[in-house]
JSON list of C-alpha atoms in Angstrom, two decimals:
[
{"chain": "A", "resi": 14, "resn": "MET", "atom": "CA", "xyz": [0.00, 0.00, 0.00]},
{"chain": "A", "resi": 15, "resn": "LEU", "atom": "CA", "xyz": [2.84, 2.35, 0.83]},
{"chain": "A", "resi": 16, "resn": "ARG", "atom": "CA", "xyz": [4.49, 1.76, -2.53]},
{"chain": "A", "resi": 17, "resn": "LEU", "atom": "CA", "xyz": [1.18, 2.46, -4.26]},
{"chain": "A", "resi": 18, "resn": "LEU", "atom": "CA", "xyz": [0.82, 5.81, -2.47]},
{"chain": "A", "resi": 19, "resn": "ARG", "atom": "CA", "xyz": [4.42, 6.72, -3.19]},
{"chain": "A", "resi": 20, "resn": "SER", "atom": "CA", "xyz": [4.21, 5.82, -6.88]},
{"chain": "A", "resi": 21, "resn": "THR", "atom": "CA", "xyz": [0.94, 7.79, -7.18]},
{"chain": "A", "resi": 22, "resn": "HIS", "atom": "CA", "xyz": [2.65, 10.77, -5.58]},
{"chain": "A", "resi": 23, "resn": "LEU", "atom": "CA", "xyz": [5.62, 10.58, -7.94]},
{"chain": "A", "resi": 24, "resn": "THR", "atom": "CA", "xyz": [3.62, 10.14, -11.12]},
{"chain": "A", "resi": 25, "resn": "ASN", "atom": "CA", "xyz": [0.77, 12.55, -10.40]},
{"chain": "A", "resi": 26, "resn": "PRO", "atom": "CA", "xyz": [2.00, 16.07, -9.54]},
{"chain": "A", "resi": 27, "resn": "HIS", "atom": "CA", "xyz": [-1.53, 17.23, -8.72]},
{"chain": "A", "resi": 28, "resn": "THR", "atom": "CA", "xyz": [-1.97, 14.93, -5.75]},
{"chain": "A", "resi": 29, "resn": "LEU", "atom": "CA", "xyz": [-1.96, 16.47, -2.30]},
{"chain": "A", "resi": 30, "resn": "LEU", "atom": "CA", "xyz": [0.14, 13.70, -0.82]},
{"chain": "A", "resi": 31, "resn": "THR", "atom": "CA", "xyz": [3.74, 14.37, -0.02]},
{"chain": "A", "resi": 32, "resn": "THR", "atom": "CA", "xyz": [6.47, 12.09, 1.19]},
{"chain": "A", "resi": 33, "resn": "ARG", "atom": "CA", "xyz": [6.05, 13.50, 4.68]},
{"chain": "A", "resi": 34, "resn": "THR", "atom": "CA", "xyz": [2.30, 12.81, 4.61]},
{"chain": "A", "resi": 35, "resn": "ILE", "atom": "CA", "xyz": [2.98, 9.26, 3.52]},
{"chain": "A", "resi": 36, "resn": "ARG", "atom": "CA", "xyz": [5.53, 8.85, 6.31]},
{"chain": "A", "resi": 37, "resn": "PHE", "atom": "CA", "xyz": [3.01, 10.13, 8.85]},
{"chain": "A", "resi": 38, "resn": "SER", "atom": "CA", "xyz": [0.18, 7.93, 7.60]},
{"chain": "A", "resi": 39, "resn": "ALA", "atom": "CA", "xyz": [2.42, 4.87, 7.49]},
{"chain": "A", "resi": 40, "resn": "CYS", "atom": "CA", "xyz": [3.35, 5.34, 11.14]},
{"chain": "A", "resi": 41, "resn": "PHE", "atom": "CA", "xyz": [-0.26, 5.46, 12.27]},
{"chain": "A", "resi": 42, "resn": "SER", "atom": "CA", "xyz": [-1.74, 2.83, 10.02]},
{"chain": "A", "resi": 43, "resn": "THR", "atom": "CA", "xyz": [-4.34, 0.54, 11.60]},
{"chain": "A", "resi": 44, "resn": "ASN", "atom": "CA", "xyz": [-3.19, -2.35, 9.44]},
{"chain": "A", "resi": 45, "resn": "PRO", "atom": "CA", "xyz": [-0.53, -4.30, 11.42]},
{"chain": "A", "resi": 46, "resn": "ASP", "atom": "CA", "xyz": [1.02, -5.56, 8.17]},
{"chain": "A", "resi": 47, "resn": "ASN", "atom": "CA", "xyz": [1.78, -1.97, 7.15]},
{"chain": "A", "resi": 48, "resn": "ILE", "atom": "CA", "xyz": [3.92, -1.04, 10.17]},
{"chain": "A", "resi": 49, "resn": "THR", "atom": "CA", "xyz": [7.32, 0.18, 9.02]},
{"chain": "A", "resi": 50, "resn": "PRO", "atom": "CA", "xyz": [10.12, 2.12, 10.71]},
{"chain": "A", "resi": 51, "resn": "ILE", "atom": "CA", "xyz": [9.87, 5.90, 10.53]},
{"chain": "A", "resi": 52, "resn": "ASP", "atom": "CA", "xyz": [13.09, 6.25, 8.53]},
{"chain": "A", "resi": 53, "resn": "PHE", "atom": "CA", "xyz": [12.05, 3.94, 5.71]},
{"chain": "A", "resi": 54, "resn": "ASP", "atom": "CA", "xyz": [12.59, 6.51, 2.95]},
{"chain": "A", "resi": 55, "resn": "PRO", "atom": "CA", "xyz": [16.29, 6.61, 1.99]},
{"chain": "A", "resi": 56, "resn": "GLU", "atom": "CA", "xyz": [15.68, 9.55, -0.37]},
{"chain": "A", "resi": 57, "resn": "TYR", "atom": "CA", "xyz": [14.27, 11.78, 2.38]},
{"chain": "A", "resi": 58, "resn": "GLU", "atom": "CA", "xyz": [16.81, 14.32, 3.57]},
{"chain": "A", "resi": 59, "resn": "LYS", "atom": "CA", "xyz": [16.18, 15.85, 6.96]},
{"chain": "A", "resi": 60, "resn": "PRO", "atom": "CA", "xyz": [16.44, 19.64, 6.78]},
{"chain": "A", "resi": 61, "resn": "PRO", "atom": "CA", "xyz": [19.35, 21.20, 8.66]},
{"chain": "A", "resi": 62, "resn": "THR", "atom": "CA", "xyz": [18.53, 22.10, 12.24]},
{"chain": "A", "resi": 63, "resn": "ARG", "atom": "CA", "xyz": [20.58, 25.27, 12.23]},
{"chain": "A", "resi": 64, "resn": "ARG", "atom": "CA", "xyz": [20.42, 28.00, 9.64]},
{"chain": "A", "resi": 65, "resn": "GLN", "atom": "CA", "xyz": [23.45, 28.93, 7.60]},
{"chain": "A", "resi": 66, "resn": "TYR", "atom": "CA", "xyz": [25.32, 31.89, 9.06]},
{"chain": "A", "resi": 67, "resn": "THR", "atom": "CA", "xyz": [26.31, 34.85, 6.92]},
{"chain": "A", "resi": 68, "resn": "PRO", "atom": "CA", "xyz": [30.06, 35.34, 7.41]},
{"chain": "A", "resi": 69, "resn": "ASN", "atom": "CA", "xyz": [30.12, 38.94, 6.16]},
{"chain": "A", "resi": 70, "resn": "GLU", "atom": "CA", "xyz": [27.18, 40.19, 8.24]},
{"chain": "A", "resi": 71, "resn": "THR", "atom": "CA", "xyz": [27.98, 43.50, 9.91]},
{"chain": "A", "resi": 72, "resn": "LEU", "atom": "CA", "xyz": [27.40, 43.94, 13.63]},
{"chain": "A", "resi": 73, "resn": "ASP", "atom": "CA", "xyz": [24.60, 46.44, 12.98]},
{"chain": "A", "resi": 74, "resn": "ALA", "atom": "CA", "xyz": [22.85, 44.06, 10.58]},
{"chain": "A", "resi": 75, "resn": "LYS", "atom": "CA", "xyz": [23.24, 41.19, 13.05]},
{"chain": "A", "resi": 76, "resn": "ARG", "atom": "CA", "xyz": [21.93, 43.36, 15.88]},
{"chain": "A", "resi": 77, "resn": "ALA", "atom": "CA", "xyz": [18.87, 44.35, 13.82]},
{"chain": "A", "resi": 78, "resn": "ARG", "atom": "CA", "xyz": [18.21, 40.72, 12.85]},
{"chain": "A", "resi": 79, "resn": "LEU", "atom": "CA", "xyz": [18.51, 39.57, 16.47]},
{"chain": "A", "resi": 80, "resn": "VAL", "atom": "CA", "xyz": [16.09, 42.27, 17.62]},
{"chain": "A", "resi": 81, "resn": "TYR", "atom": "CA", "xyz": [13.56, 41.08, 15.07]},
{"chain": "A", "resi": 82, "resn": "GLN", "atom": "CA", "xyz": [14.10, 37.40, 15.90]},
{"chain": "A", "resi": 83, "resn": "SER", "atom": "CA", "xyz": [13.75, 38.06, 19.60]},
{"chain": "A", "resi": 84, "resn": "ARG", "atom": "CA", "xyz": [10.35, 39.68, 19.03]},
{"chain": "A", "resi": 85, "resn": "LYS", "atom": "CA", "xyz": [8.88, 37.22, 16.52]},
{"chain": "A", "resi": 86, "resn": "ARG", "atom": "CA", "xyz": [9.34, 33.81, 18.15]},
{"chain": "A", "resi": 87, "resn": "GLY", "atom": "CA", "xyz": [5.77, 32.56, 18.07]},
{"chain": "A", "resi": 88, "resn": "ILE", "atom": "CA", "xyz": [5.21, 32.03, 21.79]},
{"chain": "A", "resi": 89, "resn": "LEU", "atom": "CA", "xyz": [4.21, 35.13, 23.73]},
{"chain": "A", "resi": 90, "resn": "GLU", "atom": "CA", "xyz": [6.17, 34.20, 26.86]},
{"chain": "A", "resi": 91, "resn": "THR", "atom": "CA", "xyz": [9.40, 33.76, 24.93]},
{"chain": "A", "resi": 92, "resn": "ASP", "atom": "CA", "xyz": [8.69, 36.87, 22.82]},
{"chain": "A", "resi": 93, "resn": "LEU", "atom": "CA", "xyz": [8.31, 38.98, 25.95]},
{"chain": "A", "resi": 94, "resn": "LEU", "atom": "CA", "xyz": [11.35, 37.52, 27.69]},
{"chain": "A", "resi": 95, "resn": "LEU", "atom": "CA", "xyz": [13.70, 37.77, 24.71]},
{"chain": "A", "resi": 96, "resn": "SER", "atom": "CA", "xyz": [12.50, 41.13, 23.41]},
{"chain": "A", "resi": 97, "resn": "THR", "atom": "CA", "xyz": [12.94, 42.83, 26.79]},
{"chain": "A", "resi": 98, "resn": "PHE", "atom": "CA", "xyz": [16.32, 41.15, 27.12]},
{"chain": "A", "resi": 99, "resn": "ALA", "atom": "CA", "xyz": [17.40, 42.32, 23.66]},
{"chain": "A", "resi": 100, "resn": "SER", "atom": "CA", "xyz": [16.17, 45.83, 24.34]},
{"chain": "A", "resi": 101, "resn": "LYS", "atom": "CA", "xyz": [18.17, 46.03, 27.53]},
{"chain": "A", "resi": 102, "resn": "TYR", "atom": "CA", "xyz": [21.40, 44.22, 26.64]},
{"chain": "A", "resi": 103, "resn": "LEU", "atom": "CA", "xyz": [21.84, 43.86, 22.87]},
{"chain": "A", "resi": 104, "resn": "SER", "atom": "CA", "xyz": [23.22, 47.36, 22.26]},
{"chain": "A", "resi": 105, "resn": "SER", "atom": "CA", "xyz": [26.14, 46.70, 24.64]},
{"chain": "A", "resi": 106, "resn": "MET", "atom": "CA", "xyz": [26.95, 43.14, 23.48]},
{"chain": "A", "resi": 107, "resn": "SER", "atom": "CA", "xyz": [30.28, 42.33, 21.87]},
{"chain": "A", "resi": 108, "resn": "GLY", "atom": "CA", "xyz": [30.50, 40.37, 18.63]},
{"chain": "A", "resi": 109, "resn": "THR", "atom": "CA", "xyz": [31.21, 37.15, 20.55]},
{"chain": "A", "resi": 110, "resn": "GLN", "atom": "CA", "xyz": [28.21, 37.67, 22.80]},
{"chain": "A", "resi": 111, "resn": "MET", "atom": "CA", "xyz": [26.00, 38.34, 19.78]},
{"chain": "A", "resi": 112, "resn": "ASP", "atom": "CA", "xyz": [27.23, 35.05, 18.27]},
{"chain": "A", "resi": 113, "resn": "GLU", "atom": "CA", "xyz": [26.27, 33.27, 21.50]},
{"chain": "A", "resi": 114, "resn": "PHE", "atom": "CA", "xyz": [22.86, 34.95, 21.49]},
{"chain": "A", "resi": 115, "resn": "ASP", "atom": "CA", "xyz": [22.45, 34.02, 17.82]},
{"chain": "A", "resi": 116, "resn": "LYS", "atom": "CA", "xyz": [23.21, 30.38, 18.60]},
{"chain": "A", "resi": 117, "resn": "LEU", "atom": "CA", "xyz": [20.70, 30.48, 21.46]},
{"chain": "A", "resi": 118, "resn": "MET", "atom": "CA", "xyz": [18.04, 31.94, 19.15]},
{"chain": "A", "resi": 119, "resn": "ASP", "atom": "CA", "xyz": [18.29, 28.83, 16.96]},
{"chain": "A", "resi": 120, "resn": "GLU", "atom": "CA", "xyz": [16.86, 26.72, 19.76]},
{"chain": "A", "resi": 121, "resn": "ASN", "atom": "CA", "xyz": [13.23, 25.83, 20.40]},
{"chain": "A", "resi": 122, "resn": "ASP", "atom": "CA", "xyz": [11.10, 28.54, 22.05]},
{"chain": "A", "resi": 123, "resn": "TRP", "atom": "CA", "xyz": [9.96, 26.41, 24.94]},
{"chain": "A", "resi": 124, "resn": "SER", "atom": "CA", "xyz": [13.51, 25.17, 25.58]},
{"chain": "A", "resi": 125, "resn": "ILE", "atom": "CA", "xyz": [14.80, 28.73, 25.85]},
{"chain": "A", "resi": 126, "resn": "TYR", "atom": "CA", "xyz": [11.93, 29.67, 28.14]},
{"chain": "A", "resi": 127, "resn": "TYR", "atom": "CA", "xyz": [12.40, 26.65, 30.42]},
{"chain": "A", "resi": 128, "resn": "TRP", "atom": "CA", "xyz": [16.18, 27.16, 30.63]},
{"chain": "A", "resi": 129, "resn": "ALA", "atom": "CA", "xyz": [15.81, 30.87, 31.38]},
{"chain": "A", "resi": 130, "resn": "THR", "atom": "CA", "xyz": [13.20, 30.36, 34.08]},
{"chain": "A", "resi": 131, "resn": "GLY", "atom": "CA", "xyz": [14.96, 27.37, 35.63]},
{"chain": "A", "resi": 132, "resn": "ALA", "atom": "CA", "xyz": [12.14, 24.92, 34.90]},
{"chain": "A", "resi": 133, "resn": "LYS", "atom": "CA", "xyz": [14.63, 22.65, 33.11]},
{"chain": "A", "resi": 134, "resn": "SER", "atom": "CA", "xyz": [18.36, 22.31, 33.44]},
{"chain": "A", "resi": 135, "resn": "VAL", "atom": "CA", "xyz": [20.60, 23.92, 30.84]},
{"chain": "A", "resi": 136, "resn": "PRO", "atom": "CA", "xyz": [22.17, 21.37, 28.44]},
{"chain": "A", "resi": 137, "resn": "THR", "atom": "CA", "xyz": [25.94, 20.96, 28.40]},
{"chain": "A", "resi": 138, "resn": "GLU", "atom": "CA", "xyz": [26.35, 22.76, 25.06]},
{"chain": "A", "resi": 139, "resn": "PHE", "atom": "CA", "xyz": [25.03, 25.97, 26.66]},
{"chain": "A", "resi": 140, "resn": "GLN", "atom": "CA", "xyz": [26.70, 25.69, 30.07]},
{"chain": "A", "resi": 141, "resn": "ASP", "atom": "CA", "xyz": [29.42, 28.18, 29.06]},
{"chain": "A", "resi": 142, "resn": "ASN", "atom": "CA", "xyz": [27.09, 30.56, 27.22]},
{"chain": "A", "resi": 143, "resn": "SER", "atom": "CA", "xyz": [27.52, 33.90, 29.00]},
{"chain": "A", "resi": 144, "resn": "VAL", "atom": "CA", "xyz": [24.44, 35.38, 27.29]},
{"chain": "A", "resi": 145, "resn": "LEU", "atom": "CA", "xyz": [22.22, 32.59, 28.62]},
{"chain": "A", "resi": 146, "resn": "LYS", "atom": "CA", "xyz": [23.51, 33.30, 32.12]},
{"chain": "A", "resi": 147, "resn": "ILE", "atom": "CA", "xyz": [22.55, 36.97, 31.73]},
{"chain": "A", "resi": 148, "resn": "LEU", "atom": "CA", "xyz": [19.16, 35.91, 30.32]},
{"chain": "A", "resi": 149, "resn": "ILE", "atom": "CA", "xyz": [18.56, 33.70, 33.36]},
{"chain": "A", "resi": 150, "resn": "GLU", "atom": "CA", "xyz": [19.23, 36.68, 35.65]},
{"chain": "A", "resi": 151, "resn": "HIS", "atom": "CA", "xyz": [17.01, 38.89, 33.46]},
{"chain": "A", "resi": 152, "resn": "SER", "atom": "CA", "xyz": [14.15, 36.39, 33.71]},
{"chain": "A", "resi": 153, "resn": "LYS", "atom": "CA", "xyz": [14.18, 36.60, 37.52]},
{"chain": "A", "resi": 154, "resn": "ASN", "atom": "CA", "xyz": [12.92, 40.21, 37.22]},
{"chain": "A", "resi": 155, "resn": "THR", "atom": "CA", "xyz": [14.39, 41.23, 40.57]},
{"chain": "A", "resi": 156, "resn": "ASP", "atom": "CA", "xyz": [13.05, 44.79, 40.12]},
{"chain": "A", "resi": 157, "resn": "LYS", "atom": "CA", "xyz": [9.52, 43.33, 39.94]},
{"chain": "A", "resi": 158, "resn": "LYS", "atom": "CA", "xyz": [8.68, 45.45, 36.90]},
{"chain": "A", "resi": 159, "resn": "ILE", "atom": "CA", "xyz": [5.63, 44.78, 34.78]},
{"chain": "A", "resi": 160, "resn": "LEU", "atom": "CA", "xyz": [7.17, 43.92, 31.43]},
{"chain": "A", "resi": 161, "resn": "ARG", "atom": "CA", "xyz": [5.72, 44.77, 28.05]},
{"chain": "A", "resi": 162, "resn": "MET", "atom": "CA", "xyz": [7.00, 44.39, 24.53]},
{"chain": "A", "resi": 163, "resn": "PRO", "atom": "CA", "xyz": [9.46, 47.23, 23.83]},
{"chain": "A", "resi": 164, "resn": "ASP", "atom": "CA", "xyz": [9.04, 49.53, 20.85]},
{"chain": "A", "resi": 165, "resn": "LEU", "atom": "CA", "xyz": [11.15, 48.67, 17.82]},
{"chain": "A", "resi": 166, "resn": "GLU", "atom": "CA", "xyz": [12.76, 52.11, 17.68]},
{"chain": "A", "resi": 167, "resn": "SER", "atom": "CA", "xyz": [14.09, 51.81, 21.23]},
{"chain": "A", "resi": 168, "resn": "SER", "atom": "CA", "xyz": [15.30, 48.24, 20.84]},
{"chain": "A", "resi": 169, "resn": "PHE", "atom": "CA", "xyz": [18.80, 48.99, 19.58]}
]
């Protein structure tokens, strides 16, 4: 059955099925004879987990990109935490610190939020990340301020 779906997909460009849809449906099939491992498709290439860095990006361009990325995460809690952090600290960060922040921004929203708030332990790859340590202190909000999303003009 799986081969039939795959051959239909390859020969008919108007079908709505994709390789990923087939992979999903094969994993949850009710037919016990159709159970296959998830990685059955040798032609499927997993997309890279990290984006490609621009080696010639200026510090100002990187700072502007990081401000935008810190505001548009998709989860309100992480948006608020990272945008207030960027507004407060990004303008004084060195190039190395911006690289560390950039690496942190590639991670999952909930992971960043849980690490910053102490709900989960920080993985070993981020133990030496000085920016994450500052973010953890920032998330404690020792001044007990009511935080709101900063304006874009005042962010950097």
